[in-house]
Short mmCIF file of C-alpha atoms and ligand atoms in Angstrom, two decimals:
data_model
loop_
_atom_site.label_atom_id
_atom_site.label_comp_id
_atom_site.label_asym_id
_atom_site.label_seq_id
_atom_site.Cartn_x
_atom_site.Cartn_y
_atom_site.Cartn_z
CA MET A 1 90.67 -128.37 -66.16
CA ARG A 2 88.90 -125.29 -67.73
CA PRO A 3 85.43 -125.52 -66.70
CA SER A 4 82.60 -125.34 -69.66
CA ASP A 5 81.45 -122.10 -70.65
CA SER A 6 78.16 -123.44 -71.51
CA ASN A 7 76.55 -121.53 -68.95
CA ILE A 8 77.77 -117.73 -70.03
CA LEU A 9 74.61 -116.34 -71.69
CA ASN A 10 74.52 -113.16 -73.79
CA GLY A 11 73.46 -110.76 -71.67
CA SER A 12 72.32 -107.93 -74.33
CA LYS A 13 69.50 -110.87 -75.29
CA SER A 14 65.92 -110.55 -73.91
CA SER A 15 65.73 -114.06 -73.72
CA SER A 16 68.93 -114.43 -71.39
CA ILE A 17 67.72 -111.92 -68.73
CA GLU A 18 64.47 -113.63 -68.86
CA ALA A 19 66.40 -117.07 -68.30
CA ALA A 20 68.46 -115.34 -65.52
CA VAL A 21 64.90 -113.97 -63.55
CA SER A 22 63.21 -117.10 -63.90
CA ALA A 23 66.40 -118.90 -62.18
CA LEU A 24 66.57 -116.34 -59.56
CA ARG A 25 62.94 -117.00 -58.94
CA ASP A 26 63.77 -120.87 -58.12
CA ASP A 27 66.58 -119.74 -55.48
CA GLU A 28 69.23 -120.14 -58.11
CA LEU A 29 72.63 -118.04 -58.05
CA VAL A 30 73.30 -116.04 -61.27
CA ALA A 31 76.27 -114.01 -62.23
CA ILE A 32 75.85 -110.36 -63.58
CA PRO A 33 77.63 -107.60 -64.85
CA THR A 34 77.64 -104.31 -63.19
CA GLU A 35 79.69 -101.36 -64.10
CA THR A 36 82.14 -102.14 -60.90
CA VAL A 37 82.46 -106.11 -61.25
CA TYR A 38 80.72 -108.97 -61.86
CA GLY A 39 78.34 -110.04 -59.02
CA LEU A 40 77.23 -113.44 -57.95
CA ALA A 41 73.47 -112.51 -57.51
CA ALA A 42 70.60 -114.32 -55.62
CA ARG A 43 67.33 -112.79 -54.67
CA ALA A 44 67.10 -110.99 -51.93
CA SER A 45 63.71 -112.11 -50.55
CA SER A 46 64.85 -115.98 -50.43
CA ARG A 47 67.05 -116.79 -47.31
CA THR A 48 67.72 -120.15 -49.18
CA ALA A 49 69.20 -118.55 -52.27
CA VAL A 50 71.23 -116.15 -49.83
CA ASN A 51 72.63 -118.87 -48.34
CA LYS A 52 73.85 -120.53 -51.26
CA ILE A 53 75.82 -117.35 -51.81
CA PHE A 54 77.92 -118.01 -48.77
CA LYS A 55 78.39 -121.87 -49.54
CA VAL A 56 79.81 -121.05 -53.30
CA LYS A 57 82.24 -118.26 -52.09
CA GLY A 58 83.42 -120.04 -48.94
CA ARG A 59 82.69 -116.73 -47.56
CA PRO A 60 82.55 -116.11 -43.83
CA SER A 61 78.70 -115.79 -42.77
CA ASN A 62 79.24 -112.65 -40.69
CA HIS A 63 80.32 -110.87 -43.80
CA PRO A 64 77.18 -109.01 -44.71
CA LEU A 65 76.47 -108.57 -48.18
CA ILE A 66 75.14 -105.58 -50.63
CA LEU A 67 71.60 -105.18 -51.75
CA HIS A 68 71.09 -103.81 -55.24
CA ILE A 69 67.93 -102.24 -56.39
CA ALA A 70 66.75 -101.03 -59.42
CA LYS A 71 65.79 -97.63 -58.87
CA ILE A 72 65.97 -94.79 -55.65
CA SER A 73 62.53 -95.16 -55.04
CA ASP A 74 63.16 -98.73 -54.23
CA LEU A 75 65.07 -97.65 -51.30
CA GLU A 76 62.25 -97.53 -48.80
CA LYS A 77 61.40 -100.91 -49.41
CA TRP A 78 64.41 -102.18 -47.54
CA THR A 79 65.27 -99.14 -45.38
CA LYS A 80 64.05 -97.29 -42.42
CA ASP A 81 65.11 -93.74 -41.05
CA LEU A 82 67.27 -92.53 -44.09
CA PRO A 83 69.33 -89.55 -43.08
CA ASN A 84 69.80 -86.79 -45.07
CA VAL A 85 73.50 -87.38 -45.72
CA ALA A 86 72.30 -90.83 -47.44
CA ARG A 87 69.71 -89.00 -49.43
CA THR A 88 72.01 -86.42 -50.97
CA LEU A 89 74.71 -89.06 -51.78
CA VAL A 90 72.30 -91.24 -53.70
CA ASP A 91 70.68 -88.31 -55.33
CA HIS A 92 74.23 -87.41 -56.79
CA TYR A 93 75.46 -90.65 -57.54
CA TRP A 94 72.66 -93.50 -58.30
CA PRO A 95 72.69 -95.29 -60.56
CA GLY A 96 76.44 -95.79 -59.89
CA PRO A 97 79.20 -97.06 -58.05
CA LEU A 98 78.62 -95.73 -54.65
CA THR A 99 77.24 -98.32 -51.87
CA ILE A 100 75.30 -96.58 -48.57
CA VAL A 101 74.99 -98.25 -45.13
CA VAL A 102 71.63 -97.44 -43.41
CA GLN A 103 69.06 -98.68 -41.14
CA ARG A 104 67.48 -101.69 -42.76
CA ASN A 105 63.79 -102.42 -42.50
CA GLU A 106 62.09 -106.18 -41.37
CA LYS A 107 62.28 -107.35 -44.95
CA VAL A 108 65.81 -107.74 -45.24
CA CYS A 109 66.96 -111.00 -43.60
CA ASP A 110 69.54 -111.62 -40.98
CA GLU A 111 71.79 -113.73 -43.41
CA ILE A 112 72.24 -110.58 -45.57
CA THR A 113 73.44 -108.20 -42.95
CA GLY A 114 75.20 -110.85 -40.60
CA GLY A 115 72.32 -110.36 -37.93
CA ARG A 116 73.18 -105.93 -37.87
CA ASN A 117 70.61 -103.64 -38.26
CA THR A 118 72.05 -102.06 -40.59
CA VAL A 119 72.26 -102.73 -44.39
CA ALA A 120 74.50 -102.22 -47.65
CA ILE A 121 72.49 -101.07 -50.45
CA ARG A 122 73.35 -99.63 -54.12
CA CYS A 123 71.64 -99.13 -57.43
CA PRO A 124 74.37 -100.21 -60.19
CA ASP A 125 74.81 -98.57 -63.11
CA HIS A 126 74.40 -101.51 -66.12
CA LYS A 127 71.37 -101.59 -68.29
CA ILE A 128 71.68 -105.60 -68.67
CA THR A 129 71.35 -105.98 -64.75
CA THR A 130 68.91 -102.62 -64.42
CA GLU A 131 66.22 -104.65 -66.76
CA LEU A 132 67.10 -108.26 -64.54
CA LEU A 133 66.10 -106.15 -61.61
CA LYS A 134 63.17 -104.22 -63.06
CA ARG A 135 61.51 -107.80 -64.56
CA LEU A 136 62.36 -109.80 -61.11
CA ASP A 137 60.54 -106.93 -59.47
CA ASP A 138 62.38 -107.93 -56.31
CA ALA A 139 66.49 -107.04 -55.36
CA ILE A 140 69.05 -108.97 -55.65
CA VAL A 141 72.37 -109.38 -53.04
CA ALA A 142 75.35 -109.58 -54.78
CA PRO A 143 79.07 -109.83 -53.94
CA SER A 144 81.78 -110.38 -56.61
CA ALA A 145 81.82 -113.52 -58.46
CA ASN A 146 84.90 -115.21 -57.21
CA ARG A 147 85.94 -117.18 -54.27
CA PHE A 148 86.29 -115.43 -50.91
CA GLY A 149 89.33 -113.23 -50.47
CA LYS A 150 90.42 -113.81 -54.37
CA VAL A 151 90.64 -111.48 -57.00
CA SER A 152 87.21 -110.11 -58.13
CA PRO A 153 86.23 -110.67 -61.98
CA THR A 154 85.74 -108.21 -64.72
CA THR A 155 84.83 -110.56 -67.42
CA ALA A 156 81.98 -113.09 -67.95
CA GLU A 157 85.17 -115.79 -68.62
CA HIS A 158 86.82 -114.82 -65.09
CA VAL A 159 83.64 -115.59 -63.53
CA ALA A 160 83.51 -119.13 -65.27
CA SER A 161 86.99 -119.88 -64.64
CA ASP A 162 86.33 -119.38 -60.91
CA LEU A 163 82.84 -120.26 -60.46
CA GLY A 164 81.99 -122.58 -63.10
CA ASP A 165 79.17 -124.67 -62.76
CA ASP A 166 78.43 -123.70 -58.85
CA VAL A 167 76.46 -120.47 -60.33
CA LYS A 168 73.34 -121.53 -62.89
CA PHE A 169 74.23 -118.77 -65.25
CA ILE A 170 76.51 -116.33 -65.96
CA LEU A 171 75.07 -112.93 -68.05
CA ASP A 172 77.69 -112.03 -70.25
CA GLY A 173 77.81 -107.78 -70.38
CA GLY A 174 81.34 -107.34 -71.81
CA GLU A 175 84.35 -106.04 -69.59
CA CYS A 176 83.03 -103.83 -66.45
CA ALA A 177 83.82 -100.44 -67.36
CA ILE A 178 85.20 -99.10 -64.14
CA GLY A 179 86.67 -102.43 -62.69
CA LEU A 180 87.10 -102.02 -59.20
CA GLU A 181 84.50 -102.56 -56.56
CA SER A 182 82.29 -99.67 -55.08
CA THR A 183 82.86 -97.02 -52.70
CA ILE A 184 80.90 -98.01 -49.27
CA ILE A 185 79.86 -94.95 -47.06
CA ASP A 186 78.43 -96.01 -43.54
CA CYS A 187 75.79 -93.19 -43.03
CA THR A 188 74.71 -94.66 -39.83
CA THR A 189 77.58 -92.73 -38.01
CA THR A 190 78.11 -88.84 -37.57
CA PRO A 191 80.21 -87.86 -39.78
CA PRO A 192 79.25 -90.52 -41.92
CA GLN A 193 82.66 -92.91 -42.54
CA LEU A 194 84.71 -94.52 -45.55
CA LEU A 195 84.27 -98.21 -45.53
CA ARG A 196 86.08 -98.58 -48.73
CA ALA A 197 87.71 -96.48 -51.29
CA GLY A 198 86.45 -97.02 -54.56
CA ALA A 199 85.24 -94.62 -58.23
CA ILE A 200 83.81 -91.98 -55.84
CA THR A 201 86.34 -90.43 -53.90
CA VAL A 202 85.50 -88.91 -50.59
CA GLU A 203 87.10 -85.37 -52.22
CA GLN A 204 84.52 -85.44 -55.00
CA ILE A 205 81.85 -86.35 -52.29
CA LYS A 206 83.25 -82.69 -50.40
CA THR A 207 83.30 -80.53 -53.52
CA GLU A 208 79.68 -81.85 -54.77
CA CYS A 209 77.64 -82.81 -52.22
CA LEU A 210 79.42 -80.19 -49.37
CA ILE A 211 79.57 -83.80 -47.18
CA THR A 212 82.83 -84.38 -45.00
CA VAL A 213 83.22 -88.25 -44.89
CA VAL A 214 85.90 -89.61 -42.65
CA PRO A 215 88.21 -92.51 -42.58
CA ALA A 216 86.46 -95.59 -41.04
CA SER A 217 87.24 -96.31 -37.48
CA GLY A 218 86.09 -99.51 -35.11
CA GLU A 219 85.66 -102.68 -35.80
CA SER A 220 86.54 -104.07 -39.25
CA ARG A 221 83.03 -104.16 -41.00
CA ALA A 222 83.68 -104.39 -44.57
CA SER A 223 85.41 -107.62 -45.75
CA GLY A 224 87.54 -105.27 -48.22
CA MET A 225 88.83 -103.79 -44.63
CA LEU A 226 90.68 -107.33 -44.01
CA ASP A 227 94.39 -106.79 -44.15
CA LYS A 228 94.72 -109.49 -46.90
CA HIS A 229 91.86 -109.59 -49.70
CA TYR A 230 92.09 -109.34 -53.56
CA ALA A 231 94.89 -111.77 -53.87
CA PRO A 232 96.29 -113.15 -56.55
CA GLU A 233 98.54 -116.50 -56.80
CA CYS A 234 101.67 -114.36 -57.63
CA LYS A 235 103.90 -112.12 -55.33
CA ILE A 236 103.43 -108.13 -55.60
CA GLU A 237 105.43 -105.84 -54.79
CA LEU A 238 105.04 -102.02 -54.96
CA PHE A 239 107.17 -99.32 -56.16
CA ASP A 240 106.53 -95.50 -56.03
CA ASP A 241 108.47 -94.97 -59.17
CA ARG A 242 109.15 -96.42 -62.49
CA MET A 243 112.65 -96.75 -62.09
CA ARG A 244 113.30 -98.37 -59.08
CA ALA A 245 110.41 -101.01 -60.63
CA GLU A 246 112.93 -101.50 -63.66
CA THR A 247 115.97 -101.94 -61.56
CA ARG A 248 114.10 -104.70 -59.45
CA LEU A 249 112.74 -106.45 -62.73
CA LEU A 250 116.13 -106.77 -63.68
CA GLU A 251 117.65 -108.07 -60.07
CA LEU A 252 114.58 -110.85 -60.16
CA ARG A 253 115.29 -111.71 -63.80
CA GLN A 254 118.77 -112.48 -63.17
CA HIS A 255 118.12 -114.53 -60.33
CA GLY A 256 115.83 -116.57 -63.05
CA THR A 257 112.07 -115.44 -61.02
CA THR A 258 109.65 -114.44 -63.61
CA SER A 259 108.30 -111.06 -63.14
CA GLU A 260 106.86 -107.96 -64.90
CA ILE A 261 106.33 -104.42 -64.59
CA LEU A 262 102.58 -103.31 -63.92
CA ASP A 263 102.09 -99.59 -64.71
CA PHE A 264 99.86 -97.53 -66.63
CA ALA A 265 101.80 -93.90 -65.91
CA ASP A 266 98.85 -91.09 -65.04
CA ASP A 267 96.06 -93.26 -66.46
CA LEU A 268 94.37 -93.95 -63.56
CA ALA A 269 90.76 -95.39 -65.19
CA GLN A 270 92.98 -97.48 -67.00
CA TYR A 271 94.94 -98.76 -64.14
CA ALA A 272 91.44 -99.46 -62.73
CA HIS A 273 89.79 -100.88 -65.45
CA SER A 274 92.68 -103.66 -66.04
CA LEU A 275 94.21 -104.25 -62.82
CA TYR A 276 92.03 -107.43 -61.77
CA ALA A 277 92.31 -108.69 -65.82
CA ARG A 278 96.00 -108.38 -65.44
CA LEU A 279 96.67 -109.99 -61.86
CA ARG A 280 94.56 -112.99 -63.01
CA ASP A 281 96.66 -113.02 -66.82
CA ALA A 282 99.96 -113.14 -64.59
CA ASP A 283 98.67 -116.01 -62.49
CA GLU A 284 97.52 -117.85 -65.59
CA ARG A 285 101.12 -117.64 -67.29
CA ASN A 286 103.13 -118.54 -63.73
CA ILE A 287 104.51 -115.26 -63.33
CA GLU A 288 106.03 -115.19 -59.76
CA VAL A 289 106.57 -111.73 -58.67
CA ILE A 290 104.38 -108.45 -60.41
CA ILE A 291 106.28 -105.37 -59.86
CA ALA A 292 103.59 -102.69 -59.31
CA VAL A 293 104.32 -99.07 -60.24
CA LYS A 294 101.63 -97.07 -57.61
CA PRO A 295 99.50 -94.99 -59.24
CA ILE A 296 99.33 -91.02 -57.27
CA SER A 297 96.61 -91.17 -54.49
CA ALA A 298 94.25 -89.28 -56.24
CA GLY A 299 90.86 -89.67 -57.69
CA ILE A 300 90.31 -93.43 -57.99
CA GLY A 301 94.09 -93.45 -57.34
CA SER A 302 93.43 -94.24 -53.33
CA ALA A 303 91.42 -97.21 -54.32
CA ILE A 304 94.02 -98.58 -56.77
CA ASN A 305 96.56 -98.25 -54.07
CA GLU A 306 94.30 -99.75 -51.18
CA ARG A 307 93.56 -102.81 -53.54
CA LEU A 308 97.70 -103.08 -54.32
CA GLN A 309 98.06 -102.77 -50.93
CA LYS A 310 95.99 -105.96 -49.46
CA ALA A 311 97.07 -107.76 -52.70
CA ALA A 312 100.37 -107.73 -51.74
CA ASN A 313 99.94 -108.51 -48.10
CA ARG A 314 100.97 -112.10 -47.79
CA SER A 315 98.93 -112.71 -44.24
P1 AMP B 1 81.44 -107.35 -51.10
O1 AMP B 1 80.25 -108.07 -51.21
O2 AMP B 1 82.94 -108.48 -51.04
O3 AMP B 1 81.98 -106.46 -52.49
O4 AMP B 1 82.01 -106.58 -49.83
C1 AMP B 1 80.58 -106.01 -49.67
C2 AMP B 1 80.85 -105.05 -48.39
O5 AMP B 1 79.87 -104.39 -47.83
C3 AMP B 1 81.59 -105.81 -47.51
O6 AMP B 1 83.02 -105.41 -47.34
C4 AMP B 1 80.53 -105.41 -46.15
O7 AMP B 1 81.70 -106.13 -44.78
C5 AMP B 1 80.27 -104.40 -46.67
N1 AMP B 1 79.07 -104.27 -45.87
C6 AMP B 1 77.63 -104.92 -45.83
N2 AMP B 1 76.66 -104.41 -45.36
C7 AMP B 1 77.48 -104.08 -44.38
C8 AMP B 1 76.62 -103.42 -43.15
N3 AMP B 1 75.26 -103.61 -42.75
N4 AMP B 1 77.39 -102.63 -42.31
C9 AMP B 1 78.84 -102.42 -42.56
N5 AMP B 1 79.11 -103.10 -43.78
C10 AMP B 1 78.70 -103.74 -44.64
MG1 MG B 2 84.52 -109.41 -53.24
#
């Protein structure tokens, strides 16, 4: 059954932002648009509100949440001992799709970090959410606004069909510009480590900031680092080139399996932007197999391939 859309508010109206701020102050959850994906937001200073996120998402309590702030100067309110690497990264990329992991201060509650002494933090680049954060005068914590392990939402309608009335309001800010979750860099290690690939790449960081970021090692700290994540109902098969994908399509169709090809040729930005919407759409139309042609692993292509691989893993 399709849940009611009545809690979707037009995010470009001042009154909608006001209603969302007031709900957050009352410890309710609100879905918010960002340039990456839609977030399920709770007021960061309220343990009650933060706990609701885990319940609604079905997310294990040891998976820490990302804190979202309005501006760079709010960093000091929630962190301590900021390393130079973190400073350089935020000066270059905030507001934007980059999350840093740094030492937290005592204002950050254990529920947010899963008891760790570090916190993940970012400054989103979306005018509706920036305005909301300014009026709230607090930070929010916001994982993606979907049930744990499933495909992230990139429109307000996706959030409504996943979470329905479990969220007080959904602020509609249109389609997310990027469509994939933020890059996460752990700045507490030397050298810094990439915990999740995103629109901002390690190659770009090397060129623009002269900082070398290495692959993550050690325990699995980001939920995106689980082997299976971002999973639709349909099966996903990955192919390196279009011709093989077409051969496979014929084969599957001959066996009566409903299937289709996902391919954006060289348009990496469009691939990222549309990937999750296409997977959701395939599920709605009961497609059994998506045959995905992998993009080149350059730029945001690495992040797309990472998501595709995890979505393809069945266990
Ligand atoms: P999500 O909310 O699903 O976009 O994921 C947020 C990601 O940030 C998760 O994968 C977390 O595990 C990761 N994260 C949040 N806080 C920390 C932290 N203190 N240390 C390492 N990773 C973190
Ligand atoms: Mg998520």
